[in-house]
Short mmCIF file of C-alpha atoms and ligand atoms in Angstrom, two decimals:
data_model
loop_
_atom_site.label_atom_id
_atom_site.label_comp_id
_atom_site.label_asym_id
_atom_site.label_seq_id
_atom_site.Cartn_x
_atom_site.Cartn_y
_atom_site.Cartn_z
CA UNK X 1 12.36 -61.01 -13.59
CA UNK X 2 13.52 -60.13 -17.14
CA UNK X 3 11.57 -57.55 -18.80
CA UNK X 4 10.89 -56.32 -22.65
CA UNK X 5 13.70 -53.42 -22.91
CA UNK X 6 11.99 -50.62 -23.86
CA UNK X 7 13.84 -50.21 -27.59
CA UNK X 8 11.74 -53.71 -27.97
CA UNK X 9 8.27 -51.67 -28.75
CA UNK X 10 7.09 -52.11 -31.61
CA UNK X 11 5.48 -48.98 -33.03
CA UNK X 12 3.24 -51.39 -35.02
CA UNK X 13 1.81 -53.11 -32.06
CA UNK X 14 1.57 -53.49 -27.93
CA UNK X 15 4.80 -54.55 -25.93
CA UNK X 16 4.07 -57.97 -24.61
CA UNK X 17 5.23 -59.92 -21.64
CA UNK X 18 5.18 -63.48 -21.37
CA UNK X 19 4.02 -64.75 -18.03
CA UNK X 20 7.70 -65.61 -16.97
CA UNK X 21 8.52 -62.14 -17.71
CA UNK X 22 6.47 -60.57 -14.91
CA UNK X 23 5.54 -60.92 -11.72
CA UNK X 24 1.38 -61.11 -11.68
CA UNK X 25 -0.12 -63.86 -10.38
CA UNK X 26 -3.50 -65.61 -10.65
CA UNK X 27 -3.17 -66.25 -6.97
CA UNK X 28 -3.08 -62.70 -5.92
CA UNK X 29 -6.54 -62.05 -8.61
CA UNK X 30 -9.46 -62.42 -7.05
CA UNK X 31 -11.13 -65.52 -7.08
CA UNK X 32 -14.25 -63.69 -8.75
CA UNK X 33 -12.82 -61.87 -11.14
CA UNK X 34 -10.99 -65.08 -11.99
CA UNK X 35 -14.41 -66.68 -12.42
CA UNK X 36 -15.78 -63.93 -14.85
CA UNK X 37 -12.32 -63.88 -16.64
CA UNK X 38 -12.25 -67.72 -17.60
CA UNK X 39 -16.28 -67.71 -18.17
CA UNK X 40 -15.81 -64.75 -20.62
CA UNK X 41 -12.72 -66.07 -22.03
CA UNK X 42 -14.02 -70.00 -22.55
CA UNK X 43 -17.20 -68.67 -24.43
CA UNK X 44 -14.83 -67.38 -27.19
CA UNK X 45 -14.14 -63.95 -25.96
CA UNK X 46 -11.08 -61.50 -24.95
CA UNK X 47 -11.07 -61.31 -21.31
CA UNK X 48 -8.73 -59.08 -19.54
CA UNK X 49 -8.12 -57.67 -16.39
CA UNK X 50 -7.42 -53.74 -16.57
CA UNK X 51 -6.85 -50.24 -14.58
CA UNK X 52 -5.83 -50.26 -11.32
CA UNK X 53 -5.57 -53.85 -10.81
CA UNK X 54 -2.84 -55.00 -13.32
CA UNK X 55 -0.80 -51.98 -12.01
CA UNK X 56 -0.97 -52.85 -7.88
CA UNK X 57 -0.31 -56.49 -8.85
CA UNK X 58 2.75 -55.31 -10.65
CA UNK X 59 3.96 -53.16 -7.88
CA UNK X 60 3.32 -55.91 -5.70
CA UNK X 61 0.22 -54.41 -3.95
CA UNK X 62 -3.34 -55.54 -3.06
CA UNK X 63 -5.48 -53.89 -5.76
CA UNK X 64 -9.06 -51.83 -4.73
CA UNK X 65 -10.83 -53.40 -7.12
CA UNK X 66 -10.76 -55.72 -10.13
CA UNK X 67 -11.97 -54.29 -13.60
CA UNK X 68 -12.63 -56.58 -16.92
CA UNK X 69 -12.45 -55.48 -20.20
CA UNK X 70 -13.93 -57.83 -23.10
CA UNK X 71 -14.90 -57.98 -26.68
CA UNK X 72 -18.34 -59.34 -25.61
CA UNK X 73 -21.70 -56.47 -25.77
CA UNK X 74 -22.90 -55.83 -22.56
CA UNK X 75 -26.09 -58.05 -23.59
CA UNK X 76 -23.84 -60.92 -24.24
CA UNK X 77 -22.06 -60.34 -20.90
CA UNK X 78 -25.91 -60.53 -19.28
CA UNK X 79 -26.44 -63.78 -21.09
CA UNK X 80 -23.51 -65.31 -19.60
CA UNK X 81 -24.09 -64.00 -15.95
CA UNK X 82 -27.35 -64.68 -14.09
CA UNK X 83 -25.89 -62.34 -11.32
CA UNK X 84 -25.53 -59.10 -13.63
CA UNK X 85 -27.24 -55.68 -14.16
CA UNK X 86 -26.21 -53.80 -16.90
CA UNK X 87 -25.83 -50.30 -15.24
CA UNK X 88 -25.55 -46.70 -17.42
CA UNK X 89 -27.32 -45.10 -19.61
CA UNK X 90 -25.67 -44.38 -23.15
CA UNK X 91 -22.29 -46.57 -22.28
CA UNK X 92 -23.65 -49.95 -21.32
CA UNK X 93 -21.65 -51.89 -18.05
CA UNK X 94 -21.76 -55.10 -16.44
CA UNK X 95 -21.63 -55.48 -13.34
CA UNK X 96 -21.29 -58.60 -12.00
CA UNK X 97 -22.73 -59.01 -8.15
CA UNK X 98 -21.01 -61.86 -5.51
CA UNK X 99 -21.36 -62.30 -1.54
CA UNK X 100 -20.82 -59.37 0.48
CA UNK X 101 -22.09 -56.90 -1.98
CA UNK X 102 -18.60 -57.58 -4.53
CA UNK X 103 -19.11 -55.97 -7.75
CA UNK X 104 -17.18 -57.18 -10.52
CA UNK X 105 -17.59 -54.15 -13.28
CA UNK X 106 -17.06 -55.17 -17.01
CA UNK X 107 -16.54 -53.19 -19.60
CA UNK X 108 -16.85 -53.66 -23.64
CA UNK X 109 -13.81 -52.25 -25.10
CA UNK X 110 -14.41 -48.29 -26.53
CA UNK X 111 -13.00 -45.67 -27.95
CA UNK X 112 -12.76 -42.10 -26.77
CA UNK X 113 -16.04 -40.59 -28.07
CA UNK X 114 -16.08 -38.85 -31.34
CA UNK X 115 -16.68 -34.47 -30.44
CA UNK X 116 -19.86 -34.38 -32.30
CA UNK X 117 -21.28 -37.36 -29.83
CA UNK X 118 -24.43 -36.78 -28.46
CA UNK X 119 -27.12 -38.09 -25.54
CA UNK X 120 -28.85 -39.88 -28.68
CA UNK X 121 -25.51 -41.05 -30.21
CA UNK X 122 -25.80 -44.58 -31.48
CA UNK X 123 -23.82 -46.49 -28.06
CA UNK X 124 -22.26 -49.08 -30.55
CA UNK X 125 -20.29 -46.81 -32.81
CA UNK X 126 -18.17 -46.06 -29.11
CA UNK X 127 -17.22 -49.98 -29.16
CA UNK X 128 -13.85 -49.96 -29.97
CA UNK X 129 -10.16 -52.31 -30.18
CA UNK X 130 -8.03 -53.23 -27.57
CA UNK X 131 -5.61 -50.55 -28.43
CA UNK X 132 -8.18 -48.05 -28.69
CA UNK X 133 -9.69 -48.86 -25.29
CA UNK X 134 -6.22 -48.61 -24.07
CA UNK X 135 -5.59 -45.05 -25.76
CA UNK X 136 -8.81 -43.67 -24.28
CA UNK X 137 -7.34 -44.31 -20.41
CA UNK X 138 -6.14 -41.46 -18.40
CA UNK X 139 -2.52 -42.50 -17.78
CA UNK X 140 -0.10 -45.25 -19.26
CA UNK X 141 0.43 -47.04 -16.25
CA UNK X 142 -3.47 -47.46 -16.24
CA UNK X 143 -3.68 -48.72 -19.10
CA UNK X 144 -2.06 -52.26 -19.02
CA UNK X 145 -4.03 -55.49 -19.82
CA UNK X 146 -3.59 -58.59 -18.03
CA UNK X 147 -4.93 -61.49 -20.65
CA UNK X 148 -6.48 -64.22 -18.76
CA UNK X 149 -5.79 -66.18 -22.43
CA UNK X 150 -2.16 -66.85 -21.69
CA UNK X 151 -1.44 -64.69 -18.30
CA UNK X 152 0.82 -62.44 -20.19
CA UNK X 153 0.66 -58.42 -20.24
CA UNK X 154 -0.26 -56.73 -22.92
CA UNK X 155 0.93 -52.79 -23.42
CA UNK X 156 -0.10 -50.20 -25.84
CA UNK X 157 1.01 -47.65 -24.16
CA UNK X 158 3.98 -47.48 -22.79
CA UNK X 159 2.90 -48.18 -18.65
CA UNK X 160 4.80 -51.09 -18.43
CA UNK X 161 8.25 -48.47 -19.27
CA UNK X 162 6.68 -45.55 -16.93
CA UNK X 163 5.72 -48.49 -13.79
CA UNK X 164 9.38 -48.96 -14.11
CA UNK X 165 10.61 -45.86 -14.07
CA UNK X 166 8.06 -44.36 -10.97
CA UNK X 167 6.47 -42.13 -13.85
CA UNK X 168 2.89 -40.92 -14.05
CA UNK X 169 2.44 -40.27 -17.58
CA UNK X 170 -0.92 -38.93 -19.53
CA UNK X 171 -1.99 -40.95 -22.46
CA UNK X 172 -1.54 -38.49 -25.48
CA UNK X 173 -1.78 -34.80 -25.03
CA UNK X 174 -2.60 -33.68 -21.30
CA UNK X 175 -3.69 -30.09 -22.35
CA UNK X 176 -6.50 -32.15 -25.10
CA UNK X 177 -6.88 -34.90 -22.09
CA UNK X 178 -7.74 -32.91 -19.02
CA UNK X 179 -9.39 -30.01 -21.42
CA UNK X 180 -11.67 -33.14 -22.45
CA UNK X 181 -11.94 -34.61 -18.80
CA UNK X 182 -10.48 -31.93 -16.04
CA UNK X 183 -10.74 -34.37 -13.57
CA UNK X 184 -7.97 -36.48 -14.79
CA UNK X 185 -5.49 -33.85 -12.97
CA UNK X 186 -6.91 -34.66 -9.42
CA UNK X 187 -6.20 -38.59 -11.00
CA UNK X 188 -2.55 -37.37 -11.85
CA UNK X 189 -1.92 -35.91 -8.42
CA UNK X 190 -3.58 -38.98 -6.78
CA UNK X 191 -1.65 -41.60 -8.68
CA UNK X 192 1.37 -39.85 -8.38
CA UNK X 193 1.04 -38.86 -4.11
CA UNK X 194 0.23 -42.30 -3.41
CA UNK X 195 2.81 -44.31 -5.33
CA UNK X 196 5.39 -41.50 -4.36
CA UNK X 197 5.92 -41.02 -8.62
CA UNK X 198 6.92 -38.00 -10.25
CA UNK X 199 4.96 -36.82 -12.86
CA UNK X 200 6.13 -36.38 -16.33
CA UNK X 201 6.88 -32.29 -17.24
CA UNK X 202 4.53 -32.25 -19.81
CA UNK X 203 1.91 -34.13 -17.72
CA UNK X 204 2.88 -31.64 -14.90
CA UNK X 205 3.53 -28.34 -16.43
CA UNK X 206 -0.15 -28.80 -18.09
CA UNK X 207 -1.93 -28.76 -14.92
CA UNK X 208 -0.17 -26.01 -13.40
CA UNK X 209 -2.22 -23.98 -17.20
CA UNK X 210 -5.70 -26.01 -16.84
CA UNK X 211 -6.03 -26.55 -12.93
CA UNK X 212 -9.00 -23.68 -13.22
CA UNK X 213 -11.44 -26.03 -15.31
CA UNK X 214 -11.50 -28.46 -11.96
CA UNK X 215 -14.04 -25.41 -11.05
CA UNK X 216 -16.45 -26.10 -13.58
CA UNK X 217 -16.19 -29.75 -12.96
CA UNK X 218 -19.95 -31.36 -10.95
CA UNK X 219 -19.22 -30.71 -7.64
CA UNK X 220 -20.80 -34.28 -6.74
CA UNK X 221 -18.14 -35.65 -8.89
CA UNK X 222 -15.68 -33.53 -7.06
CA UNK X 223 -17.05 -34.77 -3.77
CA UNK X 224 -16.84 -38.65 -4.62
CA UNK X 225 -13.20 -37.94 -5.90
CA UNK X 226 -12.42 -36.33 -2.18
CA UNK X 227 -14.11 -39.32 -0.54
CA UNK X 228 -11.76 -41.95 -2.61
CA UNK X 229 -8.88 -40.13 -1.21
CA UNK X 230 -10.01 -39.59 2.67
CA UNK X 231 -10.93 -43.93 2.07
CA UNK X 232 -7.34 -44.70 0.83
CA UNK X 233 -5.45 -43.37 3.36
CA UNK X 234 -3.23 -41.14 1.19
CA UNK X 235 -5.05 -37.71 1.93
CA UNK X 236 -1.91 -36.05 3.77
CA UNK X 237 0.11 -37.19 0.44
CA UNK X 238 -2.71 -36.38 -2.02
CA UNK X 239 -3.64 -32.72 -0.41
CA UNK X 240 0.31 -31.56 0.14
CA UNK X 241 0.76 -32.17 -3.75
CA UNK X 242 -2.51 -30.30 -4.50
CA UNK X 243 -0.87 -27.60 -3.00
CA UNK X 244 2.28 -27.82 -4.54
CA UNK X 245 0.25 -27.52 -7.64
CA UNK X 246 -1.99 -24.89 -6.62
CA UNK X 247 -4.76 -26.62 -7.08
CA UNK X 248 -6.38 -26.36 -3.39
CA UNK X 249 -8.34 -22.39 -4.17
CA UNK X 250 -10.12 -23.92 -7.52
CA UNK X 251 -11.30 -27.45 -4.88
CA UNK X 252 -12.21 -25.85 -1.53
CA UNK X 253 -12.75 -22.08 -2.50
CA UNK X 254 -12.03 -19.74 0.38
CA UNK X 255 -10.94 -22.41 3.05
CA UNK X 256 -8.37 -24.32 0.09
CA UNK X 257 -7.00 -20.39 -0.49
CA UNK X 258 -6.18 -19.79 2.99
CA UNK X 259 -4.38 -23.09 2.89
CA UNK X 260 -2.38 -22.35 -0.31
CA UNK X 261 -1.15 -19.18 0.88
CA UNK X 262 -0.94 -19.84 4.55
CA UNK X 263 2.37 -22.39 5.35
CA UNK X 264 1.80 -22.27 8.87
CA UNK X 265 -1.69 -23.56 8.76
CA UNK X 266 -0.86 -26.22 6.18
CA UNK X 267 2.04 -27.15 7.82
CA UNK X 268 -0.43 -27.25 11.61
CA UNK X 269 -2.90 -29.47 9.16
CA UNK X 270 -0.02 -32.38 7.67
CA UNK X 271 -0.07 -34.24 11.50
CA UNK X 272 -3.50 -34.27 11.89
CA UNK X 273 -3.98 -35.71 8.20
CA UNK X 274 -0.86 -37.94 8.81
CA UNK X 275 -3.00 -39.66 12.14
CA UNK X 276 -6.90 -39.29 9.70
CA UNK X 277 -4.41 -41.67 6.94
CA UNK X 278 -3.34 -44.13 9.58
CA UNK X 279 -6.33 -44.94 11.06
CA UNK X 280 -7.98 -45.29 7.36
CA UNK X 281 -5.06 -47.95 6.94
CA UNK X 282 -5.63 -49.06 10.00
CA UNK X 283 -9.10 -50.47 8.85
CA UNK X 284 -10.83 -48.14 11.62
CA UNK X 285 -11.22 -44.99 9.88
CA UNK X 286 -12.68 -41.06 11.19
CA UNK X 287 -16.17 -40.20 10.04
CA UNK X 288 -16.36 -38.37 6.88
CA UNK X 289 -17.55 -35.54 8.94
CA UNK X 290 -14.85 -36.02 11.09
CA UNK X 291 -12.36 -35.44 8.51
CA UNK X 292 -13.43 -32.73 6.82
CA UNK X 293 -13.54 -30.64 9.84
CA UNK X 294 -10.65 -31.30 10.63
CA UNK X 295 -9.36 -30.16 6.28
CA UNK X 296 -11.58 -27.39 6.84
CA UNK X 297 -10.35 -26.42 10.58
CA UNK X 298 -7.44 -23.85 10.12
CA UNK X 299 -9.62 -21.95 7.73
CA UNK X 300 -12.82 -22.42 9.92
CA UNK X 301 -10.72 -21.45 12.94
CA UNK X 302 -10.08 -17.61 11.90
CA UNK X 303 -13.88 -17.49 10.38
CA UNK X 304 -15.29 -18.23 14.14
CA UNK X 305 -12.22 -15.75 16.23
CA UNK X 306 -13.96 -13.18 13.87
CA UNK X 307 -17.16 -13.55 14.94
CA UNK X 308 -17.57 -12.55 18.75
CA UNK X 309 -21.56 -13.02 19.15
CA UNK X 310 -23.40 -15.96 20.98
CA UNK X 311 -23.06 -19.63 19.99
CA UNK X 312 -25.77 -19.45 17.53
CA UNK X 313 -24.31 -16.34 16.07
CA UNK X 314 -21.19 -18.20 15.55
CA UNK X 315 -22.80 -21.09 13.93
CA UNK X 316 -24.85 -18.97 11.50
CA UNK X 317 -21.26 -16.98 10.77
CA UNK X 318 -19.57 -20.51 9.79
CA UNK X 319 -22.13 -21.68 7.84
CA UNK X 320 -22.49 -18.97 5.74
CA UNK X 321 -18.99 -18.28 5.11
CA UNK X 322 -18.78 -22.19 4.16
CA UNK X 323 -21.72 -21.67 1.80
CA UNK X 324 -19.95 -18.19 0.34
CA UNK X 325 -16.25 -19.95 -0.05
CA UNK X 326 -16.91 -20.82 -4.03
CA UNK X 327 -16.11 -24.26 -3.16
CA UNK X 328 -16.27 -26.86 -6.26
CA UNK X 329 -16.36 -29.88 -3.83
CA UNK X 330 -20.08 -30.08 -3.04
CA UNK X 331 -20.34 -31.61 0.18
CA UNK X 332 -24.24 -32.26 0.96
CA UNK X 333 -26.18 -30.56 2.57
CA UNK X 334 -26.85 -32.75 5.96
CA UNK X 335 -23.14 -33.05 6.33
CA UNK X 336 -22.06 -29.35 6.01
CA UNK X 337 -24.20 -29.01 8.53
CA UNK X 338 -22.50 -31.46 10.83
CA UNK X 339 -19.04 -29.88 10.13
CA UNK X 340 -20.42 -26.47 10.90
CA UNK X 341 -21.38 -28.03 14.29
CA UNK X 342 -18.45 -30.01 14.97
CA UNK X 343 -16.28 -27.21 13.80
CA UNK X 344 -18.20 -24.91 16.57
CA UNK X 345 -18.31 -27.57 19.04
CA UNK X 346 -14.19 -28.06 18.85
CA UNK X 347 -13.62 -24.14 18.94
CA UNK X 348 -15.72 -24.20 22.17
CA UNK X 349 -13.96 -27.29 23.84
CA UNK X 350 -10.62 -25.34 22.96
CA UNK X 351 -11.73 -22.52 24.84
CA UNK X 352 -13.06 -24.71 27.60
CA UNK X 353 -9.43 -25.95 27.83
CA UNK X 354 -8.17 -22.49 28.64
CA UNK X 355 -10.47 -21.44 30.76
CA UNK X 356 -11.15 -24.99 32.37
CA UNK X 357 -14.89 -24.69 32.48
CA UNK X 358 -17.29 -26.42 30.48
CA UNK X 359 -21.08 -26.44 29.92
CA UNK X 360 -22.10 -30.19 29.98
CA UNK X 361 -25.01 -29.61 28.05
CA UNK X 362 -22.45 -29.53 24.69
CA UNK X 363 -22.44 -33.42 25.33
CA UNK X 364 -25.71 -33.70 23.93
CA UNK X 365 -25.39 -32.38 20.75
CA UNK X 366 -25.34 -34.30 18.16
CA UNK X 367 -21.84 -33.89 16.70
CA UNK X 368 -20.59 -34.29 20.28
CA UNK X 369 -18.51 -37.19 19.56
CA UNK X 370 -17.01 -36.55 16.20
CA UNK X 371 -15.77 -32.90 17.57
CA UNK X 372 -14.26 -35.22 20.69
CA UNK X 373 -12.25 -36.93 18.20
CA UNK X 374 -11.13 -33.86 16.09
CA UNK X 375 -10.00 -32.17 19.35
CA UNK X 376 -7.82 -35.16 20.65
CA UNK X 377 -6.19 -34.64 17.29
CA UNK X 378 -5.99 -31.03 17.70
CA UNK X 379 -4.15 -31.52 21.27
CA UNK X 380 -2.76 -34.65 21.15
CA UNK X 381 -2.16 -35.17 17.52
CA UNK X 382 -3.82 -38.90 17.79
CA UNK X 383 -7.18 -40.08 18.62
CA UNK X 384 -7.10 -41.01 22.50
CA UNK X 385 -8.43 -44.20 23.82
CA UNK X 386 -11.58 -43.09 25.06
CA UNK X 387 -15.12 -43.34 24.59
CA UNK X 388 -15.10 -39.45 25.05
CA UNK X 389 -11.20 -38.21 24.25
CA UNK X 390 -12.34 -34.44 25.10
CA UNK X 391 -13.48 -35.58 28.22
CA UNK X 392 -10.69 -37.43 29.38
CA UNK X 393 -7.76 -35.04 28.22
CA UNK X 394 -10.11 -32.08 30.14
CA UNK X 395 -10.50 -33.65 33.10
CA UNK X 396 -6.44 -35.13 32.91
CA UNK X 397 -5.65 -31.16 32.57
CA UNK X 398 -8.46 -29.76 35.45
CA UNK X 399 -8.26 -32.70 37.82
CA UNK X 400 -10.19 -29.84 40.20
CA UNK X 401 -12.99 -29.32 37.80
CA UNK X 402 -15.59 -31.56 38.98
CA UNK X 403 -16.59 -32.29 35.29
CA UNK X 404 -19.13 -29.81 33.31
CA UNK X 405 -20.59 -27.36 34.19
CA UNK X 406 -24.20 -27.91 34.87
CA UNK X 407 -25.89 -24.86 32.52
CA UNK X 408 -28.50 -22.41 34.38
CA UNK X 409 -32.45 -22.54 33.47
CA UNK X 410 -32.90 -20.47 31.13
CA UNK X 411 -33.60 -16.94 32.33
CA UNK X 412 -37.17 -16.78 30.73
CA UNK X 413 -38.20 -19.70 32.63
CA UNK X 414 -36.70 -18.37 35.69
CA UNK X 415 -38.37 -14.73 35.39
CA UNK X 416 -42.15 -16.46 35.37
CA UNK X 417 -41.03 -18.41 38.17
CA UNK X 418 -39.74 -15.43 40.44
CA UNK X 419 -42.76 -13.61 39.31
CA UNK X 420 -45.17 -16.62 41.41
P1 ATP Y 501 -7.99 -47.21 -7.69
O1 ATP Y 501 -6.86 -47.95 -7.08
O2 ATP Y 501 -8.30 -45.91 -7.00
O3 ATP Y 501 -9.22 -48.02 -7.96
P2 ATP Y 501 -7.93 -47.03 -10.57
O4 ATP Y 501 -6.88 -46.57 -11.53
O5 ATP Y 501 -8.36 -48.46 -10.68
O6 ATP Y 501 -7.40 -46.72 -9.11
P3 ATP Y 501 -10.69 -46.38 -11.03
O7 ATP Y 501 -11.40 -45.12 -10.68
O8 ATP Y 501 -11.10 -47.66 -10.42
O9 ATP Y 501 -9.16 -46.07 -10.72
O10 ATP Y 501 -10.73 -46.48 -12.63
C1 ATP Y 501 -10.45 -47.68 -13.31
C2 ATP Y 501 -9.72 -47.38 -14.62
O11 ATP Y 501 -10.56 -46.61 -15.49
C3 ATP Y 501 -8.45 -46.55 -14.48
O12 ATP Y 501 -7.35 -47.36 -14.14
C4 ATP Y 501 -8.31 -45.93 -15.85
O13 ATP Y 501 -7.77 -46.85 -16.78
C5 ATP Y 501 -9.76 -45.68 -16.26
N1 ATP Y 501 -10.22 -44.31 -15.90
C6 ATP Y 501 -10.79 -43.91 -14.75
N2 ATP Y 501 -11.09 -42.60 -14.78
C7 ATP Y 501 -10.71 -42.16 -16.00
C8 ATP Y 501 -10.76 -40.88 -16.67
N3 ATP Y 501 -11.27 -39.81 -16.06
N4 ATP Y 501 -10.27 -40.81 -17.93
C9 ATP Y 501 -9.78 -41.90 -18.57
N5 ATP Y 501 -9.70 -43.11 -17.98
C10 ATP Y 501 -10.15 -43.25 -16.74
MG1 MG Y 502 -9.92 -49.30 -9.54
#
């Protein structure tokens, strides 16, 4: 492949290579996005491929998702589509639906918005050029545009040097770009852990000064950031760099301090995350519950040998240090609740290891299974074959247990009976 040399930009205009000069394909595009590309494109329009797309297909790996960028308004994008829905409120998308639920999204070109934008801001003055759509990306390598006009890539930016060179670069000045958006840092770190890129210093040292404004951030952002990382199979890569950036106290409060400035705990958590990443590449990934008990475990672990009281006592202890650990990640309701009780349930199968008795009545509750799979990876670092992995590494350890325990009638029930 022969490539534009990097003294070849022109400051006056994009880098551009020729279709012979790189290495993405039209057969490796989806055959949808191809469709909305050449529709786009054939009724007079700029149609190009964007984001994370263009830069997997240059690295040689199977994109997430395929994003367009055009000249056309979204209401000329609607006339052209019978299958779209124009979807936000003041910046207009289209998303285009196929089988299986596919979503093609596609985006007018824009501009970063102007400070003194408001809700009732006029949407069209955020239209914007190519370049200026490109500018308003988080980092260069992001920012690449495949045009469907003559296949070749177009580059404003400067990706097409840093894809090159392994480099995750911010687009213009990272303390103005994550003061703007503080989320772009957790993108940083992302890109960066699963490419296995270093990070520019700049682009670097400027997190390590604004990491604290990921606090202020909406938690249910936060949360659907988390979730893209336990789906992609890179969380081991993505949390070990948060840490090495400090940024685990201002995401998980309490539970990401004692991970920062406990190395034994993070290093007991890297295997377990290690075995949650291959099964999410595996295409048979852990529950969400299921992995966040087991992020939250070491922490969770030294909340509930605190606490000495009954089960229920326990619970209540958990829960409320979970809702007291000033954590920005808001995890809902329902499924903090599930944690708490798969997070109790584990710490009681551990002890039932030790002591080798067990109370079969824990099988019915609800979170029985996904604590089963948390504490095979607890004791055997992988999820065992097994409709019930706790049950089969128990009884493999007690052969002479005869199973659980069966659990005594309660006493109340008993005392009215004795009293007949
Ligand atoms: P993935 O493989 O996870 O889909 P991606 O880079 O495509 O990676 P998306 O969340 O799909 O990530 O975003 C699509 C594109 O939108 C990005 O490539 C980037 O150009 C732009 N983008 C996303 N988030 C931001 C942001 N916070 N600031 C600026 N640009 C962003
Ligand atoms: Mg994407």
């Amino acid at each position: 492949m022969t490539t534009a040399a990097p003294d070849t930009m022109d400051s006056s205009g994009p880098v551009i290579l020729r279709r012979a000069e790189h290495p993405v394909s039209r057969r490796d595009i989806d055959p949808d996005a191809l469709k909305v590309l050449y529709r786009l494109y054939r009724n007079g329009f700029k149609a190009y491929l964007v984001g994370g797309a263009v830069r997997d297909l240059f690295l040689g790996k199977r994109p997430k998702d395929f994003d367009v960028v055009t000249d056309a308004r979204p209401a000329q994008v609607k006339k052209l589509f019978s299958n779209c829905m124009l979807i936000g409120r003041r910046f207009r998308l289209a998303h285009i639906r196929f089988k299986g639920g596919k979503i093609i999204e596609v985006a007018t070109f824009r501009k970063e918005p102007d400070e003194e934008c408001t809700e009732n801001t006029d949407p069209n003055t955020s239209f914007g050029t190519p370049e200026e759509d490109a500018f308003r990306r988080d980092i260069t390598i992001n920012a690449l545009f495949y045009d469907i006009a003559d296949f070749s890539i177009i580059d404003y930016t400067g990706g097409l040097e840093d894809l090159r060179s392994g480099l995750i670069r911010m687009i213009g000045s990272p303390h103005e770009r994550y003061v703007e958006d503080p989320v772009r840092m957790w993108r940083v770190l992302r890109h960066a852990a699963r490419l296995g890129f270093a990070i520019e210093e700049e682009t670097a040292r400027e997190i390590g000064l604004h990491r604290e404004l990921l606090c202020a951030c909406s938690g249910a952002r936060l949360y659907e950031e988390l979730n893209k990382d336990i789906a992609s199979g890179f969380l081991c890569r993505v949390l070990a760099l948060f840490r090495a950036y400090g940024v685990l106290p201002d995401l998980l409060g309490a539970a990401g301090a004692f991970l920062q400035e406990d190395p034994h705990a993070f290093d007991m958590l890297l295997p377990l995350l290690e075995a949650v990443d291959k099964r999410a590449r595996a295409g048979s990934p852990l529950s969400q519950t299921a992995v966040l008990s087991i992020v939250l475990f070491p922490w969770a672990r030294q909340v509930l040998t605190k606490e000495t009281g009954p089960g229920d006592d326990r619970m209540k202890a958990l829960h409320d240090s979970l809702l007291a650990s000033g954590m920005s990640v808001t995890i809902p309701k329902a499924m903090k609740a599930g944690i708490v009780q798969t997070l109790c349930i584990v710490e009681r199968m551990l002890s039932a290891m030790e002591s080798g008795r067990m109370r079969w009545s824990l099988k019915k509750r609800a979170r029985y299974s996904d604590a089963s799979v948390v504490f095979s990876l607890i004791a055997r670092g992988e999820v065992i074959e097994s409709k019930d992995p706790f049950g089969r590494i128990f009884r493999e350890t007690h052969p002479s247990a005869s199973g659980f325990r069966k659990k005594r009638r309660p006493s109340r029930w008993r005392k009215s009976r004795d009293k007949k």
